[in-house]
Short mmCIF file of C-alpha atoms in Angstrom, two decimals:
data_model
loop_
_atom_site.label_atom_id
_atom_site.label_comp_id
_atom_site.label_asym_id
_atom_site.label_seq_id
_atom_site.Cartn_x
_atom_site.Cartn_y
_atom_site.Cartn_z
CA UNK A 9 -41.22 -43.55 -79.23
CA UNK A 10 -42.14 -41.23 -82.11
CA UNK A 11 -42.89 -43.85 -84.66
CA UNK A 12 -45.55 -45.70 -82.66
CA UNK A 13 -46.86 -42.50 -81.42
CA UNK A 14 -46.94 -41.29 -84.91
CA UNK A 15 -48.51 -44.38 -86.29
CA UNK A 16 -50.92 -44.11 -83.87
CA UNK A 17 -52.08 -40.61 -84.86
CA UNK A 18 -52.21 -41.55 -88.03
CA UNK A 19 -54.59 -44.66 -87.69
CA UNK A 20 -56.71 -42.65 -85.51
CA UNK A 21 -56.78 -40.48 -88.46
CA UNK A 22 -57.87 -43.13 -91.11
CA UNK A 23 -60.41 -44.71 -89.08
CA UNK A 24 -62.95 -44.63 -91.42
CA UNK A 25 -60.88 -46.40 -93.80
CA UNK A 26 -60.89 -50.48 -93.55
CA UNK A 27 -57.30 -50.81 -91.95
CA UNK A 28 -54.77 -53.40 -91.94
CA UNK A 29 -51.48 -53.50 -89.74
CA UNK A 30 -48.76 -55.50 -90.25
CA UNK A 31 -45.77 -54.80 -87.15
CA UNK A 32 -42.62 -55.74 -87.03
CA UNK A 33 -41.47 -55.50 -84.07
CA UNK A 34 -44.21 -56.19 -81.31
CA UNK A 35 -42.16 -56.51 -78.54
CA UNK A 36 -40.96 -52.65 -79.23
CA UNK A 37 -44.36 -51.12 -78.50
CA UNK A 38 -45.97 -51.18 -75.02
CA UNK A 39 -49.05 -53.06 -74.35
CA UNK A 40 -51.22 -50.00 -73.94
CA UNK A 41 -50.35 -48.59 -77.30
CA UNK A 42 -50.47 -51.66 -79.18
CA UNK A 43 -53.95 -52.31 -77.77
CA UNK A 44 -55.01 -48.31 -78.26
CA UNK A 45 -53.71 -49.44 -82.52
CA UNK A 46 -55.18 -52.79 -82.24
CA UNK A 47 -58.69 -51.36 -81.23
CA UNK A 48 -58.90 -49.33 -84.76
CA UNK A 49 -57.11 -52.31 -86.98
CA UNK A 50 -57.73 -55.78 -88.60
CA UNK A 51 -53.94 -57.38 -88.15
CA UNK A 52 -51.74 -59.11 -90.65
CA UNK A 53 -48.87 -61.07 -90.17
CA UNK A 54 -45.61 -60.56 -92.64
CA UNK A 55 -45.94 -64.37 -94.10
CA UNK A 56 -49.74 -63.57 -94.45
CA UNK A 57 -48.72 -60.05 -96.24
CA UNK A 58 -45.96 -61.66 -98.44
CA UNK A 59 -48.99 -64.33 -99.62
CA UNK A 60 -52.42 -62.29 -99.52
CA UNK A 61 -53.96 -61.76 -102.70
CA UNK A 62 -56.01 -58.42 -101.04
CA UNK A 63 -55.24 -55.60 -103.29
CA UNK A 64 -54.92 -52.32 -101.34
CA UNK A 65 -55.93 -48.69 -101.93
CA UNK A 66 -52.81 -47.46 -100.07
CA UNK A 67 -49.97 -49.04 -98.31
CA UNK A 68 -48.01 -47.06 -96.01
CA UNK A 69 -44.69 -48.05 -94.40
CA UNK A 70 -43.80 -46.10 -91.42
CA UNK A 71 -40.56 -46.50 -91.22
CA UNK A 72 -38.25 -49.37 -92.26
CA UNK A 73 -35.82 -52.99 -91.58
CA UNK A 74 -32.57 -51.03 -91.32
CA UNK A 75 -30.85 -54.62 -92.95
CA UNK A 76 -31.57 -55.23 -96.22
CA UNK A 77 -32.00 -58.84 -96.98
CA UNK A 78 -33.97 -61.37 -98.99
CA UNK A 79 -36.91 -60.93 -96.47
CA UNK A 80 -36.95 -57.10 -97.08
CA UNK A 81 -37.22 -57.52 -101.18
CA UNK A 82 -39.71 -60.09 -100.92
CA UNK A 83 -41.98 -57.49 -99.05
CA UNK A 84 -41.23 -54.28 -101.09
CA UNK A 85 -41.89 -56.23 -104.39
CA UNK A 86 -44.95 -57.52 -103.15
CA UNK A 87 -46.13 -54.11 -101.61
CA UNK A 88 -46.13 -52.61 -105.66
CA UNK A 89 -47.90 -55.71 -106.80
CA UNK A 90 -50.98 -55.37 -104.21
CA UNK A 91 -51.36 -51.20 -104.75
CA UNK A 92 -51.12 -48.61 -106.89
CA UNK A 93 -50.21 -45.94 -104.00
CA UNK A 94 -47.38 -47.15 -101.77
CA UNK A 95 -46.37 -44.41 -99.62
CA UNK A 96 -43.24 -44.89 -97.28
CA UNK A 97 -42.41 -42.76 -93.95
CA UNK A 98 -39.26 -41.43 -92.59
CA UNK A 99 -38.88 -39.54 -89.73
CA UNK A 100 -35.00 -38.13 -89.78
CA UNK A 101 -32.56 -36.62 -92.06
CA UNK A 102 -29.94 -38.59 -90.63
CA UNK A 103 -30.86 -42.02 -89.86
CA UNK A 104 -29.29 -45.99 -90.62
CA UNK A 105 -33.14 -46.82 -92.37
CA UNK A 106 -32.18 -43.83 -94.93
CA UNK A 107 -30.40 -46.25 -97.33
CA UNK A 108 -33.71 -48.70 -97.52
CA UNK A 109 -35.26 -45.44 -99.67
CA UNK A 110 -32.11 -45.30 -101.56
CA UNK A 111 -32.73 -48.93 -102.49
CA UNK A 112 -36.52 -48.82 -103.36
CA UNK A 113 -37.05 -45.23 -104.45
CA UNK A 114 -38.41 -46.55 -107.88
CA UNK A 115 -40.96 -48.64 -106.17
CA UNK A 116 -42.32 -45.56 -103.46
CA UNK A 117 -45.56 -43.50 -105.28
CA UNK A 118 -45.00 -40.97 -102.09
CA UNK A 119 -42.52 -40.15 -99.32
CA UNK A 120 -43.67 -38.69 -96.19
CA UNK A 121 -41.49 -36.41 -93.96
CA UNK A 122 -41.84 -35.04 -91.06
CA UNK A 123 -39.79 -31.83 -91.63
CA UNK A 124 -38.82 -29.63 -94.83
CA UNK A 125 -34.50 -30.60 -93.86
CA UNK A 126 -35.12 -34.27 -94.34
CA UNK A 127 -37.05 -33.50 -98.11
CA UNK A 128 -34.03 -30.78 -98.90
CA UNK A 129 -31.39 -33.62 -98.23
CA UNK A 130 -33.14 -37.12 -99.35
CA UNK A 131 -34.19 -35.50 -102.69
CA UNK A 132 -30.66 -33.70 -103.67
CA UNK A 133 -28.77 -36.84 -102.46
CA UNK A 134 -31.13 -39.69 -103.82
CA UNK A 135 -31.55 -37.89 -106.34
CA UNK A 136 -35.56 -37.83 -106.35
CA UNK A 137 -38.17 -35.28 -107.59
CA UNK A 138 -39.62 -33.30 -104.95
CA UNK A 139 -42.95 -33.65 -106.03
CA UNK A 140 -42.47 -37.37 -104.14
CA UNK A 141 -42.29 -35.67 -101.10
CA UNK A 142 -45.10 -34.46 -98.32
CA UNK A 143 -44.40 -32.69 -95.15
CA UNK A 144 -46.77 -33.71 -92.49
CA UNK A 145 -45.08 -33.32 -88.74
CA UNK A 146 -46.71 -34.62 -85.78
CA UNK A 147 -49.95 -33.24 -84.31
CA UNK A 148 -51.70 -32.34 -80.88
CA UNK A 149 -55.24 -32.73 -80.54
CA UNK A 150 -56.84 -29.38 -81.29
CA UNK A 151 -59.87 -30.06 -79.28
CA UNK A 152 -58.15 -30.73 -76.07
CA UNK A 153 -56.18 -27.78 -76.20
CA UNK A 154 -55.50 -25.75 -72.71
CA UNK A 155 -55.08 -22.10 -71.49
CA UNK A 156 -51.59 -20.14 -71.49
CA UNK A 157 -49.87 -19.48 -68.47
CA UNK A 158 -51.04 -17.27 -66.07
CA UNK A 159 -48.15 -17.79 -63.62
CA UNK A 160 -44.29 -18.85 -63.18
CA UNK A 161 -43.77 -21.70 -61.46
CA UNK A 162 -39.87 -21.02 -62.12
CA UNK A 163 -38.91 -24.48 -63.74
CA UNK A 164 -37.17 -25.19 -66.34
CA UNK A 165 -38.14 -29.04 -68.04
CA UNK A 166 -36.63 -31.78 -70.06
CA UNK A 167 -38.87 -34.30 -70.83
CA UNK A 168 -38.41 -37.42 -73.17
CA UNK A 169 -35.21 -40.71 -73.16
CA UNK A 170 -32.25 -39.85 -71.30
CA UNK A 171 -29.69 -41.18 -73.63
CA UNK A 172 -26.67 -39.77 -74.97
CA UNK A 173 -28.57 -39.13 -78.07
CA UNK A 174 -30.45 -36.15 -76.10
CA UNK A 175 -27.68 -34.93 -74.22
CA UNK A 176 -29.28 -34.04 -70.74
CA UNK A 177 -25.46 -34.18 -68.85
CA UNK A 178 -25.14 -31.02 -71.42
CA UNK A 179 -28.08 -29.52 -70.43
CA UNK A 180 -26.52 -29.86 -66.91
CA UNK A 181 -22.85 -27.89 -67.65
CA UNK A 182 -25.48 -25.43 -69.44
CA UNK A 183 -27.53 -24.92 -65.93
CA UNK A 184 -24.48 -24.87 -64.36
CA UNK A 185 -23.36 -21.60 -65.67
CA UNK A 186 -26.53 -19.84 -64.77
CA UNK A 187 -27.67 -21.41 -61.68
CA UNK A 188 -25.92 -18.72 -59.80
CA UNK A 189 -27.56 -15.86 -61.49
CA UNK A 190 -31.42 -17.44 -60.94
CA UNK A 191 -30.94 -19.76 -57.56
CA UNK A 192 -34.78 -19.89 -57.50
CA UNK A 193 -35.00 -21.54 -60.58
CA UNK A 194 -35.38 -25.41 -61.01
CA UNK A 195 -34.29 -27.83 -63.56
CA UNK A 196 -37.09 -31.29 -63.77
CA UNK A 197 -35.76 -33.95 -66.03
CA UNK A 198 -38.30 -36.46 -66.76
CA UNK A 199 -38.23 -39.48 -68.92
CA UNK A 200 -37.24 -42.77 -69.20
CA UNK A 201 -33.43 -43.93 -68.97
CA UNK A 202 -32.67 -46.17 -71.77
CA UNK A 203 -29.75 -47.50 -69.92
CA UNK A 204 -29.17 -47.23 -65.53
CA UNK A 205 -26.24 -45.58 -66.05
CA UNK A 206 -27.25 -42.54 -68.09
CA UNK A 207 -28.99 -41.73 -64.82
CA UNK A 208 -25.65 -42.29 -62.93
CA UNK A 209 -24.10 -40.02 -65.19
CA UNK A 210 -26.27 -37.15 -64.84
CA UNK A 211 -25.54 -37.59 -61.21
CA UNK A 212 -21.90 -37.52 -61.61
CA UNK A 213 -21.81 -34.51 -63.56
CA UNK A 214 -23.85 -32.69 -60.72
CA UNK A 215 -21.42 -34.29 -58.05
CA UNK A 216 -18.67 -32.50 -60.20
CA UNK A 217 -20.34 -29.61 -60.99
CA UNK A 218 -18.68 -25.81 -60.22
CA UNK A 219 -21.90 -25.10 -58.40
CA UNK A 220 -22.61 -28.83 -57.32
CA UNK A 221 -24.73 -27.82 -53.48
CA UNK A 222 -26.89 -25.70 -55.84
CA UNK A 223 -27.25 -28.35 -58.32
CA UNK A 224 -27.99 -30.88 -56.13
CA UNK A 225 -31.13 -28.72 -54.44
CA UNK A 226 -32.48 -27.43 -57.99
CA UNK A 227 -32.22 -30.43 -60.27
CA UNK A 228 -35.09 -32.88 -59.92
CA UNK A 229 -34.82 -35.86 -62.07
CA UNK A 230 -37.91 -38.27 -62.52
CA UNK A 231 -36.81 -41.46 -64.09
CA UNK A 232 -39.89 -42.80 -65.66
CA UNK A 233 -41.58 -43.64 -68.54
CA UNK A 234 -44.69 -41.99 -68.94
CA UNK A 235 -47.74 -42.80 -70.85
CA UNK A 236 -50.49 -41.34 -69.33
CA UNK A 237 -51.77 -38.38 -71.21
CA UNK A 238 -53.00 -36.69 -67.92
CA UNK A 239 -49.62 -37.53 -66.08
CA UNK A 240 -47.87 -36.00 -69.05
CA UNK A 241 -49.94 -32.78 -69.22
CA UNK A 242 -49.50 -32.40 -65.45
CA UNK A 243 -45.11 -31.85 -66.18
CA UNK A 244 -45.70 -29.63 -69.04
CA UNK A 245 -48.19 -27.43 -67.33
CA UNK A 246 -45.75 -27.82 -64.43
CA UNK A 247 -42.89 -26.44 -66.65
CA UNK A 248 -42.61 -22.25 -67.95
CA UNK A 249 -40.11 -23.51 -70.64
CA UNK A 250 -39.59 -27.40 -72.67
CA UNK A 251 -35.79 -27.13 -72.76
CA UNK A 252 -33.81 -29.75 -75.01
CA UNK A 253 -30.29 -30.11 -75.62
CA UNK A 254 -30.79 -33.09 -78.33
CA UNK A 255 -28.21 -33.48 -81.14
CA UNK A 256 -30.57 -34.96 -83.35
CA UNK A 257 -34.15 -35.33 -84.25
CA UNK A 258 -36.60 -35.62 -87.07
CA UNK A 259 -39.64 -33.60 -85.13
CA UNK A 260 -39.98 -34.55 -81.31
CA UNK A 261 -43.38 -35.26 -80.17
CA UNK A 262 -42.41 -33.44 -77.01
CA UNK A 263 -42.42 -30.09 -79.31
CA UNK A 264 -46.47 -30.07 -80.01
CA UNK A 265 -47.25 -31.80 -76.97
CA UNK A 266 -45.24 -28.88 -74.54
CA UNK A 267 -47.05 -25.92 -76.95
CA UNK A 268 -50.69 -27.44 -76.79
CA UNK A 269 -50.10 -27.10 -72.89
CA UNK A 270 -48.99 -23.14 -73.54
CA UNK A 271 -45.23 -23.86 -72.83
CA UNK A 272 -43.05 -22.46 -74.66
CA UNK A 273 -40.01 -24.84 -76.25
CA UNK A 274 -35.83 -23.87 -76.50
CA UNK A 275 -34.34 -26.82 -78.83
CA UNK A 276 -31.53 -26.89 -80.60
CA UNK A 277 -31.61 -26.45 -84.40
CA UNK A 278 -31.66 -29.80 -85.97
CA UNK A 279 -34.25 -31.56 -87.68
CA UNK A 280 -38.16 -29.70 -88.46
CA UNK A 281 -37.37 -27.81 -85.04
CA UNK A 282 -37.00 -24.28 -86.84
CA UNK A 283 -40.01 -25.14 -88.85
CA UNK A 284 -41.98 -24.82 -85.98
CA UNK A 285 -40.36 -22.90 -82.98
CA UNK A 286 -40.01 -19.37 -84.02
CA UNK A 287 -37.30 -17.24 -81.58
CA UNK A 288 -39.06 -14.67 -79.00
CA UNK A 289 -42.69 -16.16 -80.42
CA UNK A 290 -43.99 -19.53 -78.96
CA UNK A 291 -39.87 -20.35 -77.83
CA UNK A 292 -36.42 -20.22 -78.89
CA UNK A 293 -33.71 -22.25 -80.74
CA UNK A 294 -30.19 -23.07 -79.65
CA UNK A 295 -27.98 -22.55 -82.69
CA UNK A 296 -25.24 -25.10 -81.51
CA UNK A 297 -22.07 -25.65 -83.34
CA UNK A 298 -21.69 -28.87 -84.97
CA UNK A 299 -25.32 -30.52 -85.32
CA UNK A 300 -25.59 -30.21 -88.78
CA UNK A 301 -24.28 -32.84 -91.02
CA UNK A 302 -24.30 -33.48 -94.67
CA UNK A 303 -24.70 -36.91 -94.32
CA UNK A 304 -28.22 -39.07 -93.92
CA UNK A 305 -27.02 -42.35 -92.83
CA UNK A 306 -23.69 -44.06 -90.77
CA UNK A 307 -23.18 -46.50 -88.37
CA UNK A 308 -21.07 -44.06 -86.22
CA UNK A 309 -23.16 -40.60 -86.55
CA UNK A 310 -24.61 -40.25 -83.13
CA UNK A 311 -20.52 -40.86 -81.81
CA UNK A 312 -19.77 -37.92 -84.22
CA UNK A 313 -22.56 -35.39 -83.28
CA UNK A 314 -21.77 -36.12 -79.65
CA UNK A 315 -18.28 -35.19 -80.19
CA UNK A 316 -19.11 -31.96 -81.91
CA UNK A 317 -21.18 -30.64 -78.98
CA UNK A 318 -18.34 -31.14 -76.56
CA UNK A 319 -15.58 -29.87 -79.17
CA UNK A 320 -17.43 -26.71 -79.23
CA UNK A 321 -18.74 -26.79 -75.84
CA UNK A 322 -17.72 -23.21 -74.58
CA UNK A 323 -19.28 -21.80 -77.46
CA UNK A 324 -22.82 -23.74 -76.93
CA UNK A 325 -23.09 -23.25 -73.21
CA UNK A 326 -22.55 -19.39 -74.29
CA UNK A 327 -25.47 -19.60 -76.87
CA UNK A 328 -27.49 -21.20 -74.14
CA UNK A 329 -26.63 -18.41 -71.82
CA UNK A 330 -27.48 -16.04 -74.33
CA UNK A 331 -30.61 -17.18 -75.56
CA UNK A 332 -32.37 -18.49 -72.27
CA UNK A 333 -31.24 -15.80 -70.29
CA UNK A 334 -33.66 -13.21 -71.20
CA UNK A 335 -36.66 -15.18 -70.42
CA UNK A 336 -35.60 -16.17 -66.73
CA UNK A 337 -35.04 -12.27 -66.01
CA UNK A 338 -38.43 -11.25 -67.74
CA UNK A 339 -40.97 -13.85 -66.97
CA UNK A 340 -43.61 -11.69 -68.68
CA UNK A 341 -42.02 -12.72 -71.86
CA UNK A 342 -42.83 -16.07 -71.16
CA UNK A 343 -46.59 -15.76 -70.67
CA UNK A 344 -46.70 -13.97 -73.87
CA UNK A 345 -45.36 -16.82 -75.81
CA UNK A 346 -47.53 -19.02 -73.69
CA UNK A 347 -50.18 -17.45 -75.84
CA UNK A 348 -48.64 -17.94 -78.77
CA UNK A 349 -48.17 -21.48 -77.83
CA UNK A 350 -51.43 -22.50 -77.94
CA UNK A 351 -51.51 -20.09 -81.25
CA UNK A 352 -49.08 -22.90 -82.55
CA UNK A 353 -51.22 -25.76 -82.23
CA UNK A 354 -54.43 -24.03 -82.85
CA UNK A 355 -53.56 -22.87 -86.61
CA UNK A 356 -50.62 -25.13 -87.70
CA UNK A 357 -49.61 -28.17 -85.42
CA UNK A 358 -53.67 -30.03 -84.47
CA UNK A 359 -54.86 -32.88 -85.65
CA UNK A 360 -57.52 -31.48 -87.98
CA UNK A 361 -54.95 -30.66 -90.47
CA UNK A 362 -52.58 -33.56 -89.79
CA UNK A 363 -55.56 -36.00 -91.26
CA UNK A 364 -56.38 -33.63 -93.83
CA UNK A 365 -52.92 -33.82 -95.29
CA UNK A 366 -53.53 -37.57 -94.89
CA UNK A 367 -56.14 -37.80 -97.24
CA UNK A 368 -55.07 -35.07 -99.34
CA UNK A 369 -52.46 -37.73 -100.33
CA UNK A 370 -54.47 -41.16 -99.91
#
């Protein structure tokens, strides 16, 4: 996900730097990426972090144990004994790891975000000064960077988990109401399903659809988990537009990764989305009713966003109408923001600046 991706970046980044990693959770991160980190990293253990007597120039903690318990102070109070720069990651404005900065905002020198909503509501509810805070969203790599479209495939594409979280059964009902209008016009959803049924229940909602024969011809879905930079390129060069119905995020890789290839993104408003995706430029956003929230942590949030999209789900599938329709009837306007795409990436979103904002801190 994000977080290893990110993490990844980020060591790539600090190379030059003598590195030290210390995972939690090994068995969360496939054996390609951990052996892509592992490659740029000496590794530590937690019982050999809790007991080293190395004293670092900079500890970072990309995210956090959601529980708090005895385990979790023992490492926090040693992290401030072995550096005078501990800098601590989080990558949502609502998420259950929010309360661990609540707890240790004394001990954190820095907080990295990766959007300006998550600074606006951590510092006015935690009450800390926003000169804690650093904004530094994901990157693409600048050097790699492709050419803008030159032609319309006619295909619409997801890409990323099918969960609920992500909503692609809404992006469904959305294509339902305009399949009609652009028959010639596919929908690919790509990505890995986090459980079999969420598959099943995409399917189900096309077996039930109003226009279910049309469906069923111009939805493609691709359940897969793909790692493979070239495999990944190959859908979003495939795709004219990155469409996601998500009801929450912090800053989706899938963002940068869709405008390096020159495709333009429509997301819905939530997280650093609207830092980034600027309407008619390099995409669009989906102002949906009921994805904002005041609160940054709760056990049953997801549940609640969830609900909100379906309580005001005539009102969202008529802002996706609205805002998507324009850019299936003028393709032209899509190989404009093609260009400014690649624009994106090029001036704002590479890597150059991501790991000069890294040492700009460090």
């Amino acid at each position: 996900g994000g977080v290893v991706t990110y993490t990844l970046n980020m060591i790539r980044s600090l190379k030059r730097f003598n590195l030290y990693l210390c995972i939690e959770n090994k068995s969360d991160i496939s054996e390609k990426y951990y052996n892509n980190i592992k490659s740029f990293v000496r590794e530590l253990n937690y019982d050999e972090l809790v007991n080293t007597d190395l004293y670092f120039d900079t500890v970072i903690c990309n995210s956090s144990p959601i529980k708090f318990n005895q385990q979790s102070d023992n490492i926090m109070n040693k992290l401030n004994t072995i550096t005078g720069n501990l800098i601590y990651i989080t990558h949502m404005d609502v998420a259950p790891a929010n309360p661990f900065i609540e707890k240790y905002k004394h001990l954190l020198d820095k907080i990295i975000t990766v959007n300006n909503l998550t600074i606006n509501k951590l510092s006015n509810k935690f009450n800390i000064d926003e000169s804690k805070f650093y904004c530094i969203p994901p990157c693409s790599d600048f050097i790699n960077i492709t050419q803008h479209k030159s032609k319309i495939n006619k295909i619409i594409g997801y890409f990323g988990r099918i969960n609920d979280i992500k909503q692609p059964i809404f992006l469904i009902k959305c294509f339902d109401t305009i399949v009609t209008q652009f028959p010639d016009w596919k929908l690919y959803i790509v990505g890995p399903s986090v459980k079999p049924w969420n598959v099943n229940n995409i399917k189900n909602q096309i077996l039930t659809a109003k226009n279910k024969d049309l469906l069923e011809q111009n939805v493609v879905i691709i359940d897969k988990n793909i790692e493979d930079e070239k495999e990944k390129n190959k859908y979003y060069e495939l795709f004219d537009i990155m469409i996601s119905t998500t009801t929450i995020e912090g800053f989706p890789f899938v963002v940068s990764e869709s405008l390096r290839n020159g495709t333009p993104v429509i997301i819905t408003n939530v997280g650093g989305n609207n830092d980034c995706i600027k309407s008619g430029y390099n995409g669009d956003i989906l102002n949906f009713k009921g994805l904002y929230v005041d609160e940054i942590y709760g056990d049953d949030i997801y549940i609640k966003l969830i609900k909100q999209m379906y309580n005001n789900e005539k009102y969202n599938i008529n802002e996706f109408k609205n805002v998507i329709t324009p850019y299936l009837k003028n393709p032209k306007k899509i190989i404009e923001m093609s260009k400014n795409a690649l624009e994106t990436i090029k001036y704002k979103y590479n890597n150059i600046q991501f790991k000069n904002k890294l040492f700009e801190i460090i």
